[in-house]
Amino acid sequence: MEKKKEKLNQSFYIENYGCQMNIADSEIVTSILCKDGFFLSENLEKANIILFNSCSIREKAELTLKKRLEQLQFIKKKKKTLFGVIGCLSKKVKDLLLKEKKIDFFVNPNSYKEISNFIRHAMIGQKYFSFSYQKNETYADISPFLKKNKITTFLSITRGCDNMCTFCIVPFTRGRERSSNPYYIIDECQRLYQNGYKEITLLGQNVDSYRWTQGLISIDFSELLNLLAIEIPLMRIRFSTSNPHDMSDKVLKVIHKHSNICKHIHLPVQSGSNKILKLMNRKYTREKYLSLVNKIRSIIPECSISHDIMTGFCNEEEKDHKDTIDLMNKIQYNYGYMFSYSPRPGTYAYRKFKDNVPQDVKKKRLKEIIDLQKKHSSFRMKEYLGKVQEVLIEGESKKNHRYWYGRNTQNLVVVFPKESYKIGGIASVKITDATSATLIGKIYKDVKK
Ligand code: SAH
Ligand code: F3S
């Protein structure tokens, strides 16, 4: 292996686009490449290979990637740097980028173990066709690359998705859903904890459908959470994304039972209209969703809830939009991510429905829900005034280096004057002020722990 390293002497740099899953995948790819004799560079302009971990879920992410590739072509020409795209990309865009020689190779999320072969072939100007496209790849035998001084990280527990929401490209780019071996997940979390990590976010497009079966043993998501919480009691555990259709009472009870499982649920709703939910193939109704939110709040009263909402999906009328506004008012989420619909080539909606909501209407509706969410976020943040919060310190506040930056169990950002503590420590902080996005506090002297 050492010999290989000396021989190659090729450095790579990775840029991430899109979701948390891409950040986790970049750490897997970094591990694979380091094992194969490449080394990670912190400097984009000095690297021999630049990898762009792309996302095609929304058109905007794809446009950002294209712009970035254009912007960096000067490096490619000047230094003969290789450009490779990894991650999710619609076939159309991938073919175009390769044809126009904007990139030298593309590696899909199921072929990362072969990435060195893609690079080696690209170095001599040849195309490489992966022969080991692994439909069931989970990368359970690869440990994510450990970064120095990092406190929080992500770990994929499921890959792919079987839900086939009509707007979504993920099932096409990432394949069928499969779950990682729970023993690998536990070992990996333990290794991360031993290496200084204090918080892990378990990732999956739908963590609630996690299920691993071998012989007579079958472990579901609630059991996995329970095992992790017991095995690594000092590690904070988060997870994303929860699916309203699959979230069980068992999971809620486990979250409630363990103090190291964070009290936050990301529960994308997409729309408050039953007509639109049906067109999206979302398999729940607004009534079911609202009753799930009530159940979450009765089992875990301190739980924060966030959402994804998409405006302007095919056939969305003003009354459907009003239903979304009404649902938001009923729930008053802590925060959320809001998007306007963009058709994705290959999806059911792209093939069968008309993208018939005009751009200006989509924009207007999006602004309306963003403004409303801001109002709700401010209201929810004010609920913390005067309360003492346990904050995991992740670093210095970007706005003021004399303040620490961290998050409470509800995943809300808290900043407070440094005084003492260090990165990775847990501070008791009394909240004295709040904006719609940040809680501001001071260290609570009277620590009762
Ligand atoms: N697995 C998650 C979603 C993953 S995609 C779930 O269960 O909901 C992340 C978010 O991107 C989605 O929740 C949706 O709001 C948004 N999104 C997905 N496809 C989109 C599209 N074609 N146009 C706009 N937004 C989209
Ligand atoms: Fe996409 Fe729906 Fe799966 S949004 S990732 S198909 S749950």
Short mmCIF file of C-alpha atoms and ligand atoms in Angstrom, two decimals:
data_model
loop_
_atom_site.label_atom_id
_atom_site.label_comp_id
_atom_site.label_asym_id
_atom_site.label_seq_id
_atom_site.Cartn_x
_atom_site.Cartn_y
_atom_site.Cartn_z
CA MET A 1 0.00 0.00 0.00
CA GLU A 2 2.82 2.43 0.95
CA LYS A 3 4.51 1.67 -2.36
CA LYS A 4 1.30 2.53 -4.19
CA LYS A 5 1.06 5.85 -2.36
CA GLU A 6 4.57 6.89 -3.37
CA LYS A 7 3.92 5.90 -6.94
CA LEU A 8 0.66 7.78 -7.37
CA ASN A 9 1.38 10.99 -5.50
CA GLN A 10 -1.91 12.37 -6.74
CA SER A 11 -3.98 14.67 -4.59
CA PHE A 12 -7.73 15.20 -4.65
CA TYR A 13 -10.12 17.81 -3.37
CA ILE A 14 -13.89 17.34 -2.83
CA GLU A 15 -16.65 19.94 -3.07
CA ASN A 16 -20.09 19.05 -1.75
CA TYR A 17 -23.42 20.06 -3.21
CA GLY A 18 -26.86 19.33 -1.84
CA CYS A 19 -27.75 17.08 1.01
CA GLN A 20 -26.18 15.73 4.22
CA MET A 21 -25.99 12.35 2.53
CA ASN A 22 -23.44 13.79 0.11
CA ILE A 23 -21.30 15.00 3.01
CA ALA A 24 -21.37 11.48 4.47
CA ASP A 25 -20.59 9.95 1.05
CA SER A 26 -17.63 12.30 0.56
CA GLU A 27 -16.11 10.87 3.72
CA ILE A 28 -16.58 7.33 2.35
CA VAL A 29 -15.02 8.33 -0.99
CA THR A 30 -12.11 10.01 0.84
CA SER A 31 -11.46 6.79 2.78
CA ILE A 32 -11.54 4.71 -0.42
CA LEU A 33 -9.16 7.03 -2.26
CA CYS A 34 -6.71 7.30 0.65
CA LYS A 35 -6.65 3.51 0.88
CA ASP A 36 -5.92 3.37 -2.86
CA GLY A 37 -2.90 5.67 -2.50
CA PHE A 38 -4.31 9.12 -3.25
CA PHE A 39 -4.15 11.89 -0.67
CA LEU A 40 -6.62 14.54 0.37
CA SER A 41 -5.70 18.14 -0.40
CA GLU A 42 -7.14 21.14 1.42
CA ASN A 43 -6.32 23.35 -1.55
CA LEU A 44 -8.54 23.28 -4.60
CA GLU A 45 -6.05 24.96 -6.93
CA LYS A 46 -3.18 22.66 -5.99
CA ALA A 47 -5.11 19.37 -6.25
CA ASN A 48 -4.56 17.04 -9.23
CA ILE A 49 -8.16 15.85 -9.14
CA ILE A 50 -11.24 17.84 -8.16
CA LEU A 51 -14.36 15.86 -7.27
CA PHE A 52 -17.75 17.52 -7.29
CA ASN A 53 -20.25 15.60 -5.18
CA SER A 54 -23.40 16.62 -6.98
CA CYS A 55 -27.10 16.65 -6.23
CA SER A 56 -29.89 16.58 -8.79
CA ILE A 57 -32.90 16.65 -6.47
CA ARG A 58 -33.74 20.20 -7.52
CA GLU A 59 -32.88 21.97 -10.74
CA LYS A 60 -31.18 24.76 -8.79
CA ALA A 61 -28.50 22.43 -7.39
CA GLU A 62 -27.71 21.21 -10.88
CA LEU A 63 -27.45 24.78 -12.17
CA THR A 64 -25.08 25.66 -9.31
CA LEU A 65 -22.85 22.73 -10.26
CA LYS A 66 -22.81 23.74 -13.94
CA LYS A 67 -21.89 27.32 -13.02
CA ARG A 68 -19.12 26.13 -10.71
CA LEU A 69 -17.68 23.84 -13.38
CA GLU A 70 -17.65 26.75 -15.81
CA GLN A 71 -15.99 28.99 -13.26
CA LEU A 72 -13.20 26.47 -12.60
CA GLN A 73 -12.44 25.52 -16.21
CA PHE A 74 -9.37 27.80 -16.04
CA ILE A 75 -7.75 25.45 -13.50
CA LYS A 76 -8.55 22.46 -15.66
CA LYS A 77 -6.90 24.04 -18.71
CA LYS A 78 -3.93 25.57 -16.89
CA LYS A 79 -2.94 22.56 -14.83
CA LYS A 80 -4.59 19.68 -16.61
CA THR A 81 -6.49 18.98 -13.42
CA LEU A 82 -8.97 16.12 -13.72
CA PHE A 83 -12.59 17.00 -12.97
CA GLY A 84 -14.86 14.21 -11.77
CA VAL A 85 -18.48 14.34 -10.75
CA ILE A 86 -19.72 11.89 -8.16
CA GLY A 87 -23.18 11.60 -6.58
CA CYS A 88 -26.52 12.15 -8.27
CA LEU A 89 -26.87 13.63 -11.70
CA SER A 90 -29.62 13.17 -14.25
CA LYS A 91 -28.43 11.19 -17.27
CA LYS A 92 -29.09 14.15 -19.57
CA VAL A 93 -26.81 16.52 -17.67
CA LYS A 94 -24.14 13.86 -17.14
CA ASP A 95 -23.98 13.03 -20.87
CA LEU A 96 -23.79 16.69 -21.80
CA LEU A 97 -21.00 17.49 -19.33
CA LEU A 98 -18.96 14.52 -20.56
CA LYS A 99 -19.59 15.38 -24.22
CA GLU A 100 -18.55 19.00 -23.74
CA LYS A 101 -15.47 17.77 -21.82
CA LYS A 102 -16.41 19.92 -18.83
CA ILE A 103 -15.73 16.81 -16.75
CA ASP A 104 -13.45 13.81 -17.27
CA PHE A 105 -15.44 11.14 -15.47
CA PHE A 106 -18.63 10.46 -13.54
CA VAL A 107 -19.03 7.92 -10.73
CA ASN A 108 -22.52 7.04 -9.55
CA PRO A 109 -23.26 6.52 -5.82
CA ASN A 110 -23.21 2.72 -6.16
CA SER A 111 -19.73 2.49 -7.73
CA TYR A 112 -17.51 4.45 -5.35
CA LYS A 113 -15.33 1.41 -4.68
CA GLU A 114 -14.22 1.66 -8.31
CA ILE A 115 -13.42 5.37 -8.24
CA SER A 116 -9.64 4.83 -8.51
CA ASN A 117 -10.17 2.96 -11.78
CA PHE A 118 -12.24 5.85 -13.13
CA ILE A 119 -9.40 8.24 -12.21
CA ARG A 120 -6.62 6.06 -13.62
CA HIS A 121 -8.42 5.69 -16.94
CA ALA A 122 -9.21 9.41 -17.09
CA MET A 123 -5.49 10.13 -16.52
CA ILE A 124 -4.68 8.43 -19.81
CA GLY A 125 -7.68 9.94 -21.54
CA GLN A 126 -9.74 6.77 -21.57
CA LYS A 127 -13.31 6.14 -20.57
CA TYR A 128 -13.97 3.61 -17.84
CA PHE A 129 -17.19 1.68 -17.59
CA SER A 130 -17.85 0.32 -14.15
CA PHE A 131 -18.38 -3.42 -14.09
CA SER A 132 -19.28 -3.55 -10.45
CA TYR A 133 -22.43 -1.47 -10.26
CA GLN A 134 -23.62 -2.76 -6.90
CA LYS A 135 -27.38 -2.41 -6.54
CA ASN A 136 -27.10 -3.44 -2.92
CA GLU A 137 -24.01 -1.45 -2.00
CA THR A 138 -24.14 -0.05 1.55
CA TYR A 139 -20.40 0.66 2.07
CA ALA A 140 -20.75 -1.09 5.43
CA ASP A 141 -17.15 -2.30 5.10
CA ILE A 142 -15.75 1.22 4.66
CA SER A 143 -15.13 3.47 7.65
CA PRO A 144 -15.79 7.13 6.92
CA PHE A 145 -12.67 9.31 6.83
CA LEU A 146 -12.00 10.91 10.22
CA LYS A 147 -11.37 14.63 10.20
CA LYS A 148 -9.35 16.30 12.93
CA ASN A 149 -11.17 18.46 15.49
CA LYS A 150 -14.58 17.47 14.25
CA ILE A 151 -17.34 17.00 16.80
CA THR A 152 -20.36 16.08 14.69
CA THR A 153 -20.74 13.87 11.67
CA PHE A 154 -23.18 11.86 9.53
CA LEU A 155 -23.55 8.14 8.90
CA SER A 156 -25.86 6.60 6.29
CA ILE A 157 -27.92 3.73 7.70
CA THR A 158 -30.05 3.21 4.61
CA ARG A 159 -29.37 3.96 0.97
CA GLY A 160 -31.74 4.52 -1.92
CA CYS A 161 -35.49 4.87 -1.63
CA ASP A 162 -38.50 2.77 -2.61
CA ASN A 163 -41.16 5.39 -2.08
CA MET A 164 -41.43 6.73 -5.60
CA CYS A 165 -42.83 10.16 -4.76
CA THR A 166 -43.82 11.36 -8.22
CA PHE A 167 -41.63 14.50 -8.12
CA CYS A 168 -38.46 12.84 -6.84
CA ILE A 169 -35.38 11.72 -8.73
CA VAL A 170 -33.71 9.93 -5.78
CA PRO A 171 -35.09 6.42 -6.49
CA PHE A 172 -33.63 6.75 -10.02
CA THR A 173 -30.20 8.08 -9.06
CA ARG A 174 -29.63 6.14 -5.84
CA GLY A 175 -31.55 2.93 -6.51
CA ARG A 176 -33.61 0.63 -4.31
CA GLU A 177 -33.66 1.00 -0.56
CA ARG A 178 -31.29 -1.16 1.50
CA SER A 179 -30.24 -1.05 5.15
CA SER A 180 -26.75 -1.34 6.62
CA ASN A 181 -25.79 -4.04 9.07
CA PRO A 182 -26.60 -2.78 12.61
CA TYR A 183 -23.36 -4.21 14.01
CA TYR A 184 -21.41 -2.11 11.53
CA ILE A 185 -23.41 0.97 12.52
CA ILE A 186 -22.77 0.38 16.24
CA ASP A 187 -19.04 -0.30 15.68
CA GLU A 188 -18.73 2.77 13.49
CA CYS A 189 -20.46 5.01 16.04
CA GLN A 190 -18.20 3.62 18.76
CA ARG A 191 -15.11 4.29 16.64
CA LEU A 192 -16.33 7.84 15.98
CA TYR A 193 -16.90 8.40 19.69
CA GLN A 194 -13.43 7.10 20.51
CA ASN A 195 -12.03 9.56 17.98
CA GLY A 196 -13.57 12.58 19.64
CA TYR A 197 -16.92 12.85 17.88
CA LYS A 198 -19.78 13.81 20.19
CA GLU A 199 -22.77 13.72 17.86
CA ILE A 200 -23.82 11.46 15.03
CA THR A 201 -26.70 11.98 12.60
CA LEU A 202 -28.03 8.73 11.16
CA LEU A 203 -29.08 9.29 7.57
CA GLY A 204 -31.58 7.74 5.23
CA GLN A 205 -34.21 9.01 2.81
CA ASN A 206 -36.67 7.29 5.11
CA VAL A 207 -34.98 6.15 8.33
CA ASP A 208 -38.27 4.73 9.61
CA SER A 209 -38.20 1.98 7.03
CA TYR A 210 -34.75 0.81 8.21
CA ARG A 211 -34.87 -2.97 8.58
CA TRP A 212 -32.03 -5.43 8.69
CA THR A 213 -32.76 -9.12 8.58
CA GLN A 214 -30.46 -12.10 8.82
CA GLY A 215 -31.83 -15.56 9.56
CA LEU A 216 -34.14 -15.19 12.52
CA ILE A 217 -32.78 -11.80 13.55
CA SER A 218 -34.65 -8.73 12.40
CA ILE A 219 -33.89 -5.21 13.61
CA ASP A 220 -36.05 -2.18 12.86
CA PHE A 221 -35.28 1.52 13.31
CA SER A 222 -36.61 1.75 16.87
CA GLU A 223 -34.44 -1.23 17.89
CA LEU A 224 -31.39 0.23 16.18
CA LEU A 225 -31.89 3.55 17.99
CA ASN A 226 -32.36 1.76 21.29
CA LEU A 227 -29.18 -0.30 20.83
CA LEU A 228 -27.11 2.74 19.86
CA ALA A 229 -28.39 4.82 22.76
CA ILE A 230 -27.41 2.09 25.20
CA GLU A 231 -24.07 1.14 23.61
CA ILE A 232 -22.78 4.71 23.24
CA PRO A 233 -24.45 6.58 26.11
CA LEU A 234 -22.34 9.73 25.82
CA MET A 235 -22.86 10.20 22.08
CA ARG A 236 -25.68 12.48 20.96
CA ILE A 237 -27.77 10.68 18.36
CA ARG A 238 -29.78 12.43 15.66
CA PHE A 239 -31.50 11.03 12.59
CA SER A 240 -32.99 12.28 9.34
CA THR A 241 -35.32 11.95 7.43
CA SER A 242 -38.45 10.68 9.13
CA ASN A 243 -41.30 9.71 6.89
CA PRO A 244 -44.84 10.57 8.06
CA HIS A 245 -46.16 7.38 6.52
CA ASP A 246 -43.75 5.06 8.33
CA MET A 247 -42.97 6.68 11.68
CA SER A 248 -44.06 4.33 14.47
CA ASP A 249 -45.09 4.82 18.12
CA LYS A 250 -42.22 2.49 19.01
CA VAL A 251 -39.71 4.97 17.57
CA LEU A 252 -41.31 7.85 19.48
CA LYS A 253 -41.14 5.91 22.74
CA VAL A 254 -37.44 5.10 22.23
CA ILE A 255 -36.66 8.77 21.52
CA HIS A 256 -38.48 9.72 24.70
CA LYS A 257 -36.73 7.04 26.76
CA HIS A 258 -33.10 8.01 26.07
CA SER A 259 -31.62 11.38 26.96
CA ASN A 260 -28.85 10.95 24.34
CA ILE A 261 -31.36 10.66 21.49
CA CYS A 262 -32.00 14.22 20.36
CA LYS A 263 -35.49 15.62 20.63
CA HIS A 264 -35.92 16.77 17.06
CA ILE A 265 -37.85 15.25 14.19
CA HIS A 266 -37.50 16.35 10.60
CA LEU A 267 -40.86 15.45 9.11
CA PRO A 268 -41.25 16.61 5.50
CA VAL A 269 -44.90 17.27 4.68
CA GLN A 270 -44.47 18.71 1.15
CA SER A 271 -48.07 19.97 0.99
CA GLY A 272 -51.07 20.52 3.24
CA SER A 273 -53.53 19.58 0.49
CA ASN A 274 -54.82 16.03 0.21
CA LYS A 275 -55.28 16.45 -3.53
CA ILE A 276 -51.61 17.39 -3.98
CA LEU A 277 -50.34 14.73 -1.54
CA LYS A 278 -52.13 12.14 -3.65
CA LEU A 279 -50.64 13.47 -6.88
CA MET A 280 -47.24 13.34 -5.19
CA ASN A 281 -47.86 9.72 -4.13
CA ARG A 282 -47.11 10.67 -0.54
CA LYS A 283 -49.25 7.89 1.08
CA TYR A 284 -50.58 9.99 3.98
CA THR A 285 -53.29 12.61 4.33
CA ARG A 286 -53.12 15.98 6.08
CA GLU A 287 -55.35 14.53 8.82
CA LYS A 288 -52.94 11.62 9.41
CA TYR A 289 -49.99 14.00 9.39
CA LEU A 290 -51.64 16.34 11.92
CA SER A 291 -52.49 13.46 14.19
CA LEU A 292 -48.89 12.21 13.99
CA VAL A 293 -47.66 15.67 15.05
CA ASN A 294 -50.07 15.55 18.01
CA LYS A 295 -48.78 12.12 18.93
CA ILE A 296 -45.15 13.29 18.76
CA ARG A 297 -46.00 16.21 21.02
CA SER A 298 -47.83 14.07 23.52
CA ILE A 299 -45.11 11.39 23.76
CA ILE A 300 -42.12 13.82 23.53
CA PRO A 301 -43.46 17.22 24.65
CA GLU A 302 -40.09 18.99 24.27
CA CYS A 303 -39.58 17.75 20.69
CA SER A 304 -38.92 20.28 17.94
CA ILE A 305 -40.39 19.57 14.52
CA SER A 306 -39.10 20.79 11.16
CA HIS A 307 -40.41 20.29 7.63
CA ASP A 308 -39.79 20.32 3.90
CA ILE A 309 -42.51 21.99 1.85
CA MET A 310 -42.66 22.30 -1.90
CA THR A 311 -44.80 24.93 -3.60
CA GLY A 312 -46.20 24.96 -7.11
CA PHE A 313 -46.41 21.23 -7.76
CA CYS A 314 -48.46 20.25 -10.83
CA ASN A 315 -52.14 21.26 -10.56
CA GLU A 316 -51.63 23.16 -7.28
CA GLU A 317 -54.45 25.69 -7.05
CA GLU A 318 -54.82 28.61 -4.69
CA LYS A 319 -57.03 26.53 -2.40
CA ASP A 320 -54.34 23.82 -2.14
CA HIS A 321 -51.80 26.49 -1.25
CA LYS A 322 -54.20 27.80 1.41
CA ASP A 323 -54.38 24.26 2.84
CA THR A 324 -50.59 24.30 3.20
CA ILE A 325 -50.73 27.69 4.94
CA ASP A 326 -53.48 26.37 7.22
CA LEU A 327 -51.46 23.26 8.13
CA MET A 328 -48.41 25.40 8.90
CA ASN A 329 -50.52 27.64 11.15
CA LYS A 330 -51.88 24.61 12.97
CA ILE A 331 -48.43 23.14 13.61
CA GLN A 332 -46.22 26.23 13.90
CA TYR A 333 -43.03 24.34 13.06
CA ASN A 334 -39.72 25.25 14.67
CA TYR A 335 -38.11 25.61 11.24
CA GLY A 336 -38.26 24.22 7.74
CA TYR A 337 -36.83 23.99 4.24
CA MET A 338 -38.95 25.37 1.45
CA PHE A 339 -38.62 24.88 -2.29
CA SER A 340 -40.54 25.57 -5.45
CA TYR A 341 -41.18 22.57 -7.64
CA SER A 342 -38.82 21.91 -10.54
CA PRO A 343 -39.57 18.97 -12.87
CA ARG A 344 -36.81 16.34 -12.81
CA PRO A 345 -36.22 14.30 -15.97
CA GLY A 346 -37.18 10.66 -15.59
CA THR A 347 -39.64 11.10 -12.72
CA TYR A 348 -43.31 10.15 -12.98
CA ALA A 349 -44.41 13.78 -12.67
CA TYR A 350 -42.02 14.81 -15.44
CA ARG A 351 -43.42 12.17 -17.76
CA LYS A 352 -47.12 12.29 -16.89
CA PHE A 353 -48.06 15.68 -15.42
CA LYS A 354 -47.92 19.21 -16.73
CA ASP A 355 -45.72 21.67 -14.86
CA ASN A 356 -48.65 24.08 -15.04
CA VAL A 357 -48.15 26.50 -12.16
CA PRO A 358 -46.59 29.67 -13.61
CA GLN A 359 -43.13 30.59 -12.30
CA ASP A 360 -44.33 33.89 -10.78
CA VAL A 361 -47.11 32.07 -8.90
CA LYS A 362 -44.65 29.48 -7.58
CA LYS A 363 -42.39 32.31 -6.44
CA LYS A 364 -45.22 34.22 -4.75
CA ARG A 365 -46.43 31.13 -2.89
CA LEU A 366 -42.89 30.26 -1.86
CA LYS A 367 -42.34 33.74 -0.45
CA GLU A 368 -45.60 33.50 1.46
CA ILE A 369 -44.66 30.25 3.17
CA ILE A 370 -41.09 31.43 3.88
CA ASP A 371 -42.44 34.60 5.55
CA LEU A 372 -44.94 32.56 7.54
CA GLN A 373 -42.27 30.11 8.67
CA LYS A 374 -40.11 33.01 9.83
CA LYS A 375 -43.01 34.20 11.99
CA HIS A 376 -43.51 30.73 13.45
CA SER A 377 -39.77 30.26 14.03
CA SER A 378 -39.62 33.55 15.98
CA PHE A 379 -42.58 32.45 18.07
CA ARG A 380 -41.06 29.03 18.77
CA MET A 381 -37.64 30.52 19.63
CA LYS A 382 -39.24 32.87 22.17
CA GLU A 383 -40.57 29.82 24.02
CA TYR A 384 -36.96 29.20 25.13
CA LEU A 385 -36.48 32.61 26.80
CA GLY A 386 -35.40 32.17 30.43
CA LYS A 387 -34.87 28.40 29.99
CA VAL A 388 -31.58 26.59 30.55
CA GLN A 389 -30.39 24.52 27.58
CA GLU A 390 -27.68 21.89 27.25
CA VAL A 391 -25.55 23.01 24.33
CA LEU A 392 -22.94 20.91 22.53
CA ILE A 393 -20.21 23.39 21.55
CA GLU A 394 -19.30 22.98 17.88
CA GLY A 395 -17.08 26.00 17.37
CA GLU A 396 -16.74 29.74 17.46
CA SER A 397 -19.64 31.85 16.31
CA LYS A 398 -18.88 33.11 12.78
CA LYS A 399 -20.30 36.54 13.61
CA ASN A 400 -18.40 37.04 16.86
CA HIS A 401 -15.32 35.02 17.76
CA ARG A 402 -15.83 35.81 21.44
CA TYR A 403 -18.98 33.66 21.36
CA TRP A 404 -19.35 29.89 21.18
CA TYR A 405 -21.67 28.31 18.65
CA GLY A 406 -23.54 25.07 19.35
CA ARG A 407 -26.94 23.41 19.27
CA ASN A 408 -29.38 22.18 21.87
CA THR A 409 -31.10 18.80 21.68
CA GLN A 410 -33.86 20.35 19.52
CA ASN A 411 -31.21 21.17 16.88
CA LEU A 412 -31.62 24.90 17.45
CA VAL A 413 -28.54 27.09 17.17
CA VAL A 414 -27.38 28.66 20.45
CA VAL A 415 -24.61 31.28 20.80
CA PHE A 416 -23.17 32.53 24.07
CA PRO A 417 -20.06 34.39 25.38
CA LYS A 418 -17.10 32.06 25.77
CA GLU A 419 -16.00 32.51 29.40
CA SER A 420 -14.83 28.90 29.66
CA TYR A 421 -15.43 25.48 28.05
CA LYS A 422 -13.95 24.18 24.79
CA ILE A 423 -15.13 22.71 21.51
CA GLY A 424 -16.88 19.40 22.17
CA GLY A 425 -17.92 20.40 25.68
CA ILE A 426 -21.52 20.56 26.85
CA ALA A 427 -22.51 23.83 28.48
CA SER A 428 -25.63 24.76 30.42
CA VAL A 429 -26.80 27.98 28.85
CA LYS A 430 -29.60 30.26 30.02
CA ILE A 431 -31.42 31.79 27.06
CA THR A 432 -31.72 35.56 27.29
CA ASP A 433 -32.62 36.59 23.74
CA ALA A 434 -33.76 35.04 20.45
CA THR A 435 -34.02 35.76 16.74
CA SER A 436 -35.97 33.58 14.32
CA ALA A 437 -32.85 31.47 13.71
CA THR A 438 -30.66 31.76 16.80
CA LEU A 439 -30.97 31.51 20.57
CA ILE A 440 -28.65 33.81 22.50
CA GLY A 441 -27.68 33.08 26.09
CA LYS A 442 -25.09 33.05 28.80
CA ILE A 443 -23.45 30.26 30.73
CA TYR A 444 -25.71 29.21 33.60
CA LYS A 445 -23.58 29.21 36.73
CA ASP A 446 -25.77 27.05 38.85
CA VAL A 447 -25.12 23.80 36.99
CA LYS A 448 -27.26 21.07 38.50
CA LYS A 449 -25.62 18.07 36.95
N1 SAH B 1 -36.54 11.66 1.74
C1 SAH B 1 -37.07 12.92 1.96
C2 SAH B 1 -36.81 13.93 0.88
C3 SAH B 1 -35.51 13.97 0.16
S1 SAH B 1 -35.39 15.20 -1.06
C4 SAH B 1 -38.59 12.82 2.23
O1 SAH B 1 -39.07 11.84 2.65
O2 SAH B 1 -39.31 13.77 2.02
C5 SAH B 1 -35.37 16.67 -0.05
C6 SAH B 1 -36.46 17.63 -0.38
O3 SAH B 1 -36.27 18.20 -1.65
C7 SAH B 1 -37.85 17.04 -0.44
O4 SAH B 1 -38.42 16.88 0.81
C8 SAH B 1 -38.60 18.02 -1.29
O5 SAH B 1 -39.21 19.02 -0.51
C9 SAH B 1 -37.52 18.63 -2.16
N2 SAH B 1 -37.65 18.15 -3.54
C10 SAH B 1 -37.53 16.89 -3.99
N3 SAH B 1 -37.75 16.85 -5.32
C11 SAH B 1 -38.01 18.11 -5.71
C12 SAH B 1 -38.32 18.72 -6.95
N4 SAH B 1 -38.44 18.01 -8.07
N5 SAH B 1 -38.52 20.07 -6.98
C13 SAH B 1 -38.41 20.80 -5.85
N6 SAH B 1 -38.13 20.28 -4.66
C14 SAH B 1 -37.92 18.95 -4.58
FE1 F3S B 2 -37.73 11.15 -2.67
FE2 F3S B 2 -40.01 10.52 -1.57
FE3 F3S B 2 -37.91 8.93 -1.28
S1 F3S B 2 -39.09 12.53 -1.58
S2 F3S B 2 -36.18 10.30 -1.40
S3 F3S B 2 -38.98 9.34 -3.18
S4 F3S B 2 -39.41 9.50 0.29
#
